[in-house]
PDB file of C-alpha atoms in Angstrom:
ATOM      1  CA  UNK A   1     177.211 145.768 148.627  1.00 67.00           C
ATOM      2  CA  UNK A   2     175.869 147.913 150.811  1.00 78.00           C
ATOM      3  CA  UNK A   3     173.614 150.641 151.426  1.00 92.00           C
ATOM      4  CA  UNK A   4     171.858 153.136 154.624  1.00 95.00           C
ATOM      5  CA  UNK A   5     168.499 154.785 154.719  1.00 96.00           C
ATOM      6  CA  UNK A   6     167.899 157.937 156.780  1.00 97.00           C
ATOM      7  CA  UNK A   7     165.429 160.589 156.588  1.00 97.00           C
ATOM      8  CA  UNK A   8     166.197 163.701 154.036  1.00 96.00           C
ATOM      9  CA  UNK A   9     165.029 166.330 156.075  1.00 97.00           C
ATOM     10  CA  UNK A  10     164.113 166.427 159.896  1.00 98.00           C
ATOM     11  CA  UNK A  11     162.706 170.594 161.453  1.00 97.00           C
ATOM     12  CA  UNK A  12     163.023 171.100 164.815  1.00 97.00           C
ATOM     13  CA  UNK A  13     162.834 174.365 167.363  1.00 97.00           C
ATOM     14  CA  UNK A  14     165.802 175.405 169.622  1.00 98.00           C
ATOM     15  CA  UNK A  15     165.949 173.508 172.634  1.00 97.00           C
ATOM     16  CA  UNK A  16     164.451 169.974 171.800  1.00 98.00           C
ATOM     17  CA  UNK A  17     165.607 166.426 171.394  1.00 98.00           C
ATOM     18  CA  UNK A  18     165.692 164.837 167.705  1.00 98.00           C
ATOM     19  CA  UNK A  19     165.976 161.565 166.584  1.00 98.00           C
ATOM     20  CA  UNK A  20     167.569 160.600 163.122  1.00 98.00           C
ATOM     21  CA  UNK A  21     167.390 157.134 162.215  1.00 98.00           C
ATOM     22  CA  UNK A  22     169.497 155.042 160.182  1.00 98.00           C
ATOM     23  CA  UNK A  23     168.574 151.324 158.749  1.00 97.00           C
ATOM     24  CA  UNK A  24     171.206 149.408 156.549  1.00 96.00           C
ATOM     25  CA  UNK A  25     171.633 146.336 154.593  1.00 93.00           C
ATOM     26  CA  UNK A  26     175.642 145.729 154.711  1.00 82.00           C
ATOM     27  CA  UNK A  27     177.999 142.833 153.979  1.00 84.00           C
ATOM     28  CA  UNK A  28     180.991 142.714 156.427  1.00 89.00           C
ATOM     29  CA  UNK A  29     179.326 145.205 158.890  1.00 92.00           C
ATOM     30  CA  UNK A  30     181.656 146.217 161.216  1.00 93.00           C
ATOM     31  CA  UNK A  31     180.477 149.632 163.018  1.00 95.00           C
ATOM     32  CA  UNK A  32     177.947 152.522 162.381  1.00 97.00           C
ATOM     33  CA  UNK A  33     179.663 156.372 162.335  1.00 97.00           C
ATOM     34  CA  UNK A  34     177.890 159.538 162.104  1.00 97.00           C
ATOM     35  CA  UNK A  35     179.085 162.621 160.914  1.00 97.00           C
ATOM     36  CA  UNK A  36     177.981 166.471 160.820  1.00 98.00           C
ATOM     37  CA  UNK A  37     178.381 168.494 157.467  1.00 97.00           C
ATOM     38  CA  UNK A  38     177.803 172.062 157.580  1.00 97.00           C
ATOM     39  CA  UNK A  39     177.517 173.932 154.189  1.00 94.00           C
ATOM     40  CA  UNK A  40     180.418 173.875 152.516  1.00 91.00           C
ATOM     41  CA  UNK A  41     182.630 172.062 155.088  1.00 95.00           C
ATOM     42  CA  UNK A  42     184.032 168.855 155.269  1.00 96.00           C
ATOM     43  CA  UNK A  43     182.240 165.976 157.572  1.00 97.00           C
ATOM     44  CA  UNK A  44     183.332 165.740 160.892  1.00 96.00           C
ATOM     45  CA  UNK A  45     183.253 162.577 163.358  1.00 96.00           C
ATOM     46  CA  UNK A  46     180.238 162.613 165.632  1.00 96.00           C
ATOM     47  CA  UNK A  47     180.200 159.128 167.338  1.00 96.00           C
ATOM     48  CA  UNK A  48     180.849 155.494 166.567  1.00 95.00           C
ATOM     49  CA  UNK A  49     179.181 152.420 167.937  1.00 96.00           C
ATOM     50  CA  UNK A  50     180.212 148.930 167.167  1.00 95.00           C
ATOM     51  CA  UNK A  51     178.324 147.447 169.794  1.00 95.00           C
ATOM     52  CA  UNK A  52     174.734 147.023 170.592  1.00 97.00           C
ATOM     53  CA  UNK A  53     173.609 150.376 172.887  1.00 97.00           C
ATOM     54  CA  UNK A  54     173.778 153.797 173.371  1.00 97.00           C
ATOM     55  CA  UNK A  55     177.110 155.866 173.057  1.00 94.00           C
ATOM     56  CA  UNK A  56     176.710 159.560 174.651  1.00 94.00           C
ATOM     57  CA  UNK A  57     178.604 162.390 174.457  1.00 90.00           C
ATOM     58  CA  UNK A  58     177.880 165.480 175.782  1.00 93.00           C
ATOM     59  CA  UNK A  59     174.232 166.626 173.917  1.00 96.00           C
ATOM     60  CA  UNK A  60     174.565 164.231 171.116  1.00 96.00           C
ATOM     61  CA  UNK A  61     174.008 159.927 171.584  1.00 97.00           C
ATOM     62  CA  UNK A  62     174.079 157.906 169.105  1.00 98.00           C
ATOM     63  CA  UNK A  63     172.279 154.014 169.017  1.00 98.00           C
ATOM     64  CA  UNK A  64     173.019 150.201 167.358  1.00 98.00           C
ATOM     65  CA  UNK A  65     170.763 147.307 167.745  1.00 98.00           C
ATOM     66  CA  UNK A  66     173.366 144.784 165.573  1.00 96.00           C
ATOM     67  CA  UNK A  67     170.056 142.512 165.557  1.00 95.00           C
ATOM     68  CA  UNK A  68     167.849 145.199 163.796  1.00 96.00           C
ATOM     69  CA  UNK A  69     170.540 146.664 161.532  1.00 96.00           C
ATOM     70  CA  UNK A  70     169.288 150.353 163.101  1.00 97.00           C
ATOM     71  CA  UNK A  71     170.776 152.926 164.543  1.00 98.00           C
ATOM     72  CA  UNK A  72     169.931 156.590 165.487  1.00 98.00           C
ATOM     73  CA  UNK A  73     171.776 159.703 166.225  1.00 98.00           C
ATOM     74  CA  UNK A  74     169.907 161.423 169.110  1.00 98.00           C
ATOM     75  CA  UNK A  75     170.665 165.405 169.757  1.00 98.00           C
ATOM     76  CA  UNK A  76     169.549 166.788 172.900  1.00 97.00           C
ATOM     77  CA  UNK A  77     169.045 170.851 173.890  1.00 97.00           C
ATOM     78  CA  UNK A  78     169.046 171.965 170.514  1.00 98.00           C
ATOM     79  CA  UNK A  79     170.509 174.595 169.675  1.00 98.00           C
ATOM     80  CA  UNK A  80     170.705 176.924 165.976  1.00 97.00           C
ATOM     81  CA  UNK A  81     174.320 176.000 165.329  1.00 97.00           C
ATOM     82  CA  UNK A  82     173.456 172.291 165.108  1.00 98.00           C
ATOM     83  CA  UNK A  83     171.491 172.988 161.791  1.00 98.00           C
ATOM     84  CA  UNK A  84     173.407 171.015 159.373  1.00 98.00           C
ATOM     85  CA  UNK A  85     173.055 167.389 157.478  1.00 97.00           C
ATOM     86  CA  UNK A  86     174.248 165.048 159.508  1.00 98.00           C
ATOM     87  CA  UNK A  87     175.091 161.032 157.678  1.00 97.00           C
ATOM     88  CA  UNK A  88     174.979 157.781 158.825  1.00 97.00           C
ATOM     89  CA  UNK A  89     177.943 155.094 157.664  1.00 96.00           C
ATOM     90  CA  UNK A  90     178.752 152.001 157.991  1.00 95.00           C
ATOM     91  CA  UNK A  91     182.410 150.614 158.519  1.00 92.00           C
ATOM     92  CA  UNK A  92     183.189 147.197 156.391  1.00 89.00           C
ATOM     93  CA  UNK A  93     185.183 144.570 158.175  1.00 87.00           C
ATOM     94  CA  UNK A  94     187.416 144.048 154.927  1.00 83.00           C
ATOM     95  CA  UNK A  95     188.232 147.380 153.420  1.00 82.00           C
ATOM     96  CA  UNK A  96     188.074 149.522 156.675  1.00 85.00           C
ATOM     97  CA  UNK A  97     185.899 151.562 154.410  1.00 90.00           C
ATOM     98  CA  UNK A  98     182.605 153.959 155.113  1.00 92.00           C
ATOM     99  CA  UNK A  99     179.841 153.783 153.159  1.00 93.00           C
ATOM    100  CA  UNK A 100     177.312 156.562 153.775  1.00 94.00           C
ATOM    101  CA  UNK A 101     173.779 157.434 153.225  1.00 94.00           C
ATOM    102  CA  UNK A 102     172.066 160.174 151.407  1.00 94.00           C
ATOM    103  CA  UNK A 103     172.373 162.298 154.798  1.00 96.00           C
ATOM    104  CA  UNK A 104     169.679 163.818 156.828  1.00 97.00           C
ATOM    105  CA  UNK A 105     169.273 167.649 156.370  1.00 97.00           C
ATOM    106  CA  UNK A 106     168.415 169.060 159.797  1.00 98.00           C
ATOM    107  CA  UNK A 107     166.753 172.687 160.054  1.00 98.00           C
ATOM    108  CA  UNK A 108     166.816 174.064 163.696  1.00 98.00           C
ATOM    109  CA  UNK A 109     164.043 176.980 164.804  1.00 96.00           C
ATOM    110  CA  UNK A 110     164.209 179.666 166.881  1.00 95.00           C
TER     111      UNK A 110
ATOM    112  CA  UNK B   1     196.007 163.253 167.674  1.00 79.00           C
ATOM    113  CA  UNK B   2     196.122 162.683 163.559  1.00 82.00           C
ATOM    114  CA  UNK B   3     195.862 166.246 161.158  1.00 92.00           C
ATOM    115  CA  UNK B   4     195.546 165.360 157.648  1.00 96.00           C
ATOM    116  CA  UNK B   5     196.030 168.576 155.144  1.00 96.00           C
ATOM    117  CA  UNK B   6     194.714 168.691 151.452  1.00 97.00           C
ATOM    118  CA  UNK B   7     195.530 171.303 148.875  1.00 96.00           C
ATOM    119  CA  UNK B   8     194.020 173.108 146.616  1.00 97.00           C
ATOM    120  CA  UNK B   9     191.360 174.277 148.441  1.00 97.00           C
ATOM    121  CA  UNK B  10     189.710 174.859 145.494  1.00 97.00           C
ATOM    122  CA  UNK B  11     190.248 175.249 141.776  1.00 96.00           C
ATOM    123  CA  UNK B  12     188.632 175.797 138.592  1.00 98.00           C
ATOM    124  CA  UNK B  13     190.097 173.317 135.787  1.00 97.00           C
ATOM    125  CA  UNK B  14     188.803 173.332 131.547  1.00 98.00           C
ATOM    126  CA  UNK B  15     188.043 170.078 130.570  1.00 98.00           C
ATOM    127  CA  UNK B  16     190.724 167.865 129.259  1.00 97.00           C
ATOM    128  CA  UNK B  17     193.151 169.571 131.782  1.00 98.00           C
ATOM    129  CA  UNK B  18     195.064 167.598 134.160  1.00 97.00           C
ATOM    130  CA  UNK B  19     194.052 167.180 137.981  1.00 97.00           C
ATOM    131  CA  UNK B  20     196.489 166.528 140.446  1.00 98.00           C
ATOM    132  CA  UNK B  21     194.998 166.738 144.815  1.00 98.00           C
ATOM    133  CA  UNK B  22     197.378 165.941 147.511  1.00 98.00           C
ATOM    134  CA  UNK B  23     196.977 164.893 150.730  1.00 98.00           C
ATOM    135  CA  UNK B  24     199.220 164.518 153.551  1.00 97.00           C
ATOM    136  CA  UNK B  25     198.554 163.259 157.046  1.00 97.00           C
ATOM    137  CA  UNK B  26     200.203 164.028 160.317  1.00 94.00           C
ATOM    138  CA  UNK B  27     200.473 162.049 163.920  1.00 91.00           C
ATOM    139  CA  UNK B  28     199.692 158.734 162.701  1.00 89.00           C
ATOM    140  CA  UNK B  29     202.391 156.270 160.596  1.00 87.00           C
ATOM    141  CA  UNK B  30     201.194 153.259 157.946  1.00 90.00           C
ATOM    142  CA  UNK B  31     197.518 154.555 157.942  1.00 93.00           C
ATOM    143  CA  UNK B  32     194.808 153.278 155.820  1.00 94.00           C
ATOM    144  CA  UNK B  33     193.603 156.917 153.303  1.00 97.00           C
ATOM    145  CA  UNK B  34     190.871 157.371 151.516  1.00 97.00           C
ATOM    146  CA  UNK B  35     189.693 159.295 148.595  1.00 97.00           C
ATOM    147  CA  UNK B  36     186.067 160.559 148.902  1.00 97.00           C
ATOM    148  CA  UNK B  37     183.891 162.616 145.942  1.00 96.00           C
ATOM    149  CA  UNK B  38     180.028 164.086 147.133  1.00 95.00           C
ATOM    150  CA  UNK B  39     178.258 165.986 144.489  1.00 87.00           C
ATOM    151  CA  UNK B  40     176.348 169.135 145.102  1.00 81.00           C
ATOM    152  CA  UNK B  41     173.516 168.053 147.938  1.00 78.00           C
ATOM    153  CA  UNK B  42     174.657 164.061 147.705  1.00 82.00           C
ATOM    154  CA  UNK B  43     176.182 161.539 149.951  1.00 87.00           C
ATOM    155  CA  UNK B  44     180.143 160.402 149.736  1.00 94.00           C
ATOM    156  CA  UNK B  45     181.175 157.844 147.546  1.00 94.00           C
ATOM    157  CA  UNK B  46     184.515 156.217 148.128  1.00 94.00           C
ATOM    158  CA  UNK B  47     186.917 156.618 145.224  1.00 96.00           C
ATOM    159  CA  UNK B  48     190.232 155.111 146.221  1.00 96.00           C
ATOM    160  CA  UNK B  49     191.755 153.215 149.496  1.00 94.00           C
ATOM    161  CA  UNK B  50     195.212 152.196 150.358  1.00 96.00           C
ATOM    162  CA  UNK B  51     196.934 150.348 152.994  1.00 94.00           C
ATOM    163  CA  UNK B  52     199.891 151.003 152.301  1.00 94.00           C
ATOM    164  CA  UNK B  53     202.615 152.843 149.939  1.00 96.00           C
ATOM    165  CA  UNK B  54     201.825 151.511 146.294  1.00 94.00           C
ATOM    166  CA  UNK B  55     198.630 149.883 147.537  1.00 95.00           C
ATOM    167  CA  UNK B  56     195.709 151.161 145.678  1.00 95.00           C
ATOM    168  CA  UNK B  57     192.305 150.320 145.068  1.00 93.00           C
ATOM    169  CA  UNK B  58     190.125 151.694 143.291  1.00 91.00           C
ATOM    170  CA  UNK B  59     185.687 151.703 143.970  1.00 89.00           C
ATOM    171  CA  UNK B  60     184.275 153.313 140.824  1.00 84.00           C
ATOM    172  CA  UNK B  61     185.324 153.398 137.124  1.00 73.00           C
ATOM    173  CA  UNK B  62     186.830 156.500 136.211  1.00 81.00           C
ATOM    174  CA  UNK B  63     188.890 158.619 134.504  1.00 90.00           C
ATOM    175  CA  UNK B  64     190.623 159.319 137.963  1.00 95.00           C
ATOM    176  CA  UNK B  65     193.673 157.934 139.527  1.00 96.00           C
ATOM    177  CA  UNK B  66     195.180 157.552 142.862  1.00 97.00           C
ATOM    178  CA  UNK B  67     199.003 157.232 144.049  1.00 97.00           C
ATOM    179  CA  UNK B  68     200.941 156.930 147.753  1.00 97.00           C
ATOM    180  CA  UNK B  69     204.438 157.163 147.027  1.00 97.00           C
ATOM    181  CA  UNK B  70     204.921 157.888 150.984  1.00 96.00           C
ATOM    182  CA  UNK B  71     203.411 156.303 153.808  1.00 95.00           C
ATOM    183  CA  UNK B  72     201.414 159.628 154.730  1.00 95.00           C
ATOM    184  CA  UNK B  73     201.209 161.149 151.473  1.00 97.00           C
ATOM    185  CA  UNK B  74     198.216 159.929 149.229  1.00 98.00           C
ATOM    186  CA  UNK B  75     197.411 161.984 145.644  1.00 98.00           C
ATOM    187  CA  UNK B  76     194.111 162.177 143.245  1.00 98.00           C
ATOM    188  CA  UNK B  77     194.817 162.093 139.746  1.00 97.00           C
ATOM    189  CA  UNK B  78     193.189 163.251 136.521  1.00 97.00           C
ATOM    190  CA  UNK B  79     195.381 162.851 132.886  1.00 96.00           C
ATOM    191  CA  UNK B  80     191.712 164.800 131.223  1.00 97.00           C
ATOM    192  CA  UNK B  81     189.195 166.045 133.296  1.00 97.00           C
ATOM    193  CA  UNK B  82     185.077 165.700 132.445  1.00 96.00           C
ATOM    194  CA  UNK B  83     182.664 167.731 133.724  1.00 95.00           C
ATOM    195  CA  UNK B  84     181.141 165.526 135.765  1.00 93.00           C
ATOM    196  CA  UNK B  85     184.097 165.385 137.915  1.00 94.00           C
ATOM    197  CA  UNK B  86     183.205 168.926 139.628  1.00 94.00           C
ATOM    198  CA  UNK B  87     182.437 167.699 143.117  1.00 95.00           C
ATOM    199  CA  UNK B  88     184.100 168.208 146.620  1.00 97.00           C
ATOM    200  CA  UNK B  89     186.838 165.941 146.702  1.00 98.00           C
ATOM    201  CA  UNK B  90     187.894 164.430 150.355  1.00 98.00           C
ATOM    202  CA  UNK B  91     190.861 162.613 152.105  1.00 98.00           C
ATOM    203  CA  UNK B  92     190.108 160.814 154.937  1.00 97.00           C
ATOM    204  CA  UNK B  93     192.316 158.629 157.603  1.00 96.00           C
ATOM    205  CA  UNK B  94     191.573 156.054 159.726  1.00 93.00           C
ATOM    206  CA  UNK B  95     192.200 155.925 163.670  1.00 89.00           C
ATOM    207  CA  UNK B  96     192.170 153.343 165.828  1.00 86.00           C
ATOM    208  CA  UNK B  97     191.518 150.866 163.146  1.00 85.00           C
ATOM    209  CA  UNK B  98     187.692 151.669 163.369  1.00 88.00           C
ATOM    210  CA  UNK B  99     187.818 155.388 162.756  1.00 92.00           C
ATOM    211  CA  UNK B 100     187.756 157.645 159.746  1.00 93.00           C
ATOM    212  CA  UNK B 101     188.347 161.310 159.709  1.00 95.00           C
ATOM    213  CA  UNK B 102     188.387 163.585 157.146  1.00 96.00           C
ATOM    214  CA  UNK B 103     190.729 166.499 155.444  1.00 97.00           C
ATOM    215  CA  UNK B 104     189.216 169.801 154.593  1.00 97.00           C
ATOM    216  CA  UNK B 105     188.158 168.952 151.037  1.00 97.00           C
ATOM    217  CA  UNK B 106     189.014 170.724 147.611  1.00 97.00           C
ATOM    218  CA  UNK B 107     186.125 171.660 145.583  1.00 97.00           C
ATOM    219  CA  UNK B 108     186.655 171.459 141.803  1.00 97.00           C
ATOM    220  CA  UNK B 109     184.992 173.044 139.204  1.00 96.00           C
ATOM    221  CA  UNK B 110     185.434 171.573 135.734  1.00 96.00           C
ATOM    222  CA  UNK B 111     184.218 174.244 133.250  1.00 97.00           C
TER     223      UNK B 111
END
């Protein structure tokens, strides 16, 4: 089986950096995705890393140390429209298949 | 790029009606789909994958069902819905073989 742990809730103000982390046990790992949910929307792809390192793209970079089963989703210049829960999941070699976590609920500041 | 449309958008069902979601997907040919259900402030859990047409498995016992009867066409089943099948119901398509994207979602209401 597998599962991912990552924070429930994370604050922040406008205009700084935030770090959500993600730890999993997984069988079959393959790749770490994260995804952005606003209310009532459906997820949509963030970033995927299947190799050890940082991935960046534009204000949001996202991390996998392989050896640590970690990773983190790193968003830069915050701004009000990034409040939203953002998840963590992990792609299975055999079924192609995400599993998520419980999702990080991220409240941005003025 | 891949556009993957899912209808109803939403719908209010009694319990022991029938459920019947549909998803079709766009820019892509012999894709792996998904069926996802998160409950109100919860995670996704995987429901149903396929690999191909007639190719289903399924994740969690339930009273739901899946079908493909076309390559891009992939459809969520219910012969008598429960309550505890309210949820927001995604379909999701993977890209690249590593991945996934997701429909809109149809949130049903069993009342």
């Amino acid at each position: 089986g597998q599962s991912l742990e990552q924070p429930s809730e994370v604050t922040a103000v406008e205009g700084a950096i935030v770090q959500i982390n993600c730890t999993y046990q997984t069988s079959g790992f393959y790749g770490l995705s994260w995804y952005q949910q606003h209310d009532g929307g459906a997820p949509t792809f963030l970033s995927y890393n299947a190799l050890d390192g940082l991935e960046e793209t534009g204000r949001f970079s996202s991390f996998l140390s392989r050896s640590d089963s970690y990773g983190y989703l790193l968003l830069q210049e915050l701004q009000m429209k990034d409040s939203a829960s953002y998840f963590c999941a992990a792609l299975d070699t055999g079924r192609r298949a995400l599993t998520f976590g419980s999702g990080t609920r991220l409240q941005v500041q003025p | 790029s891949q556009t993957i449309h899912q209808w109803p958008a939403t719908l209010v069902q009694p319990v022991g009606s029938p459920l019947s979601l549909e998803c079709t997907v766009e820019g892509t040919s012999n894709p792996n789909l998904y069926w996802y259900r998160q409950a109100a402030g919860r995670g996704l859990q995987l429901l149903f994958y396929s690999v191909g047409i007639g190719q289903i498995s399924s994740e969690v016992p339930q009273n739901l069902s899946a079908s493909r009867p076309q390559d891009r066409q992939f459809i969520l089943s219910s012969k008598k819905l429960l309550l505890s099948d309210s949820g927001f119901y995604l379909c999701a398509c993977l890209v690249a073989g590593n991945t996934i994207y997701f429909g809109e979602g149809s949130w049903l209401t069993v009342v």
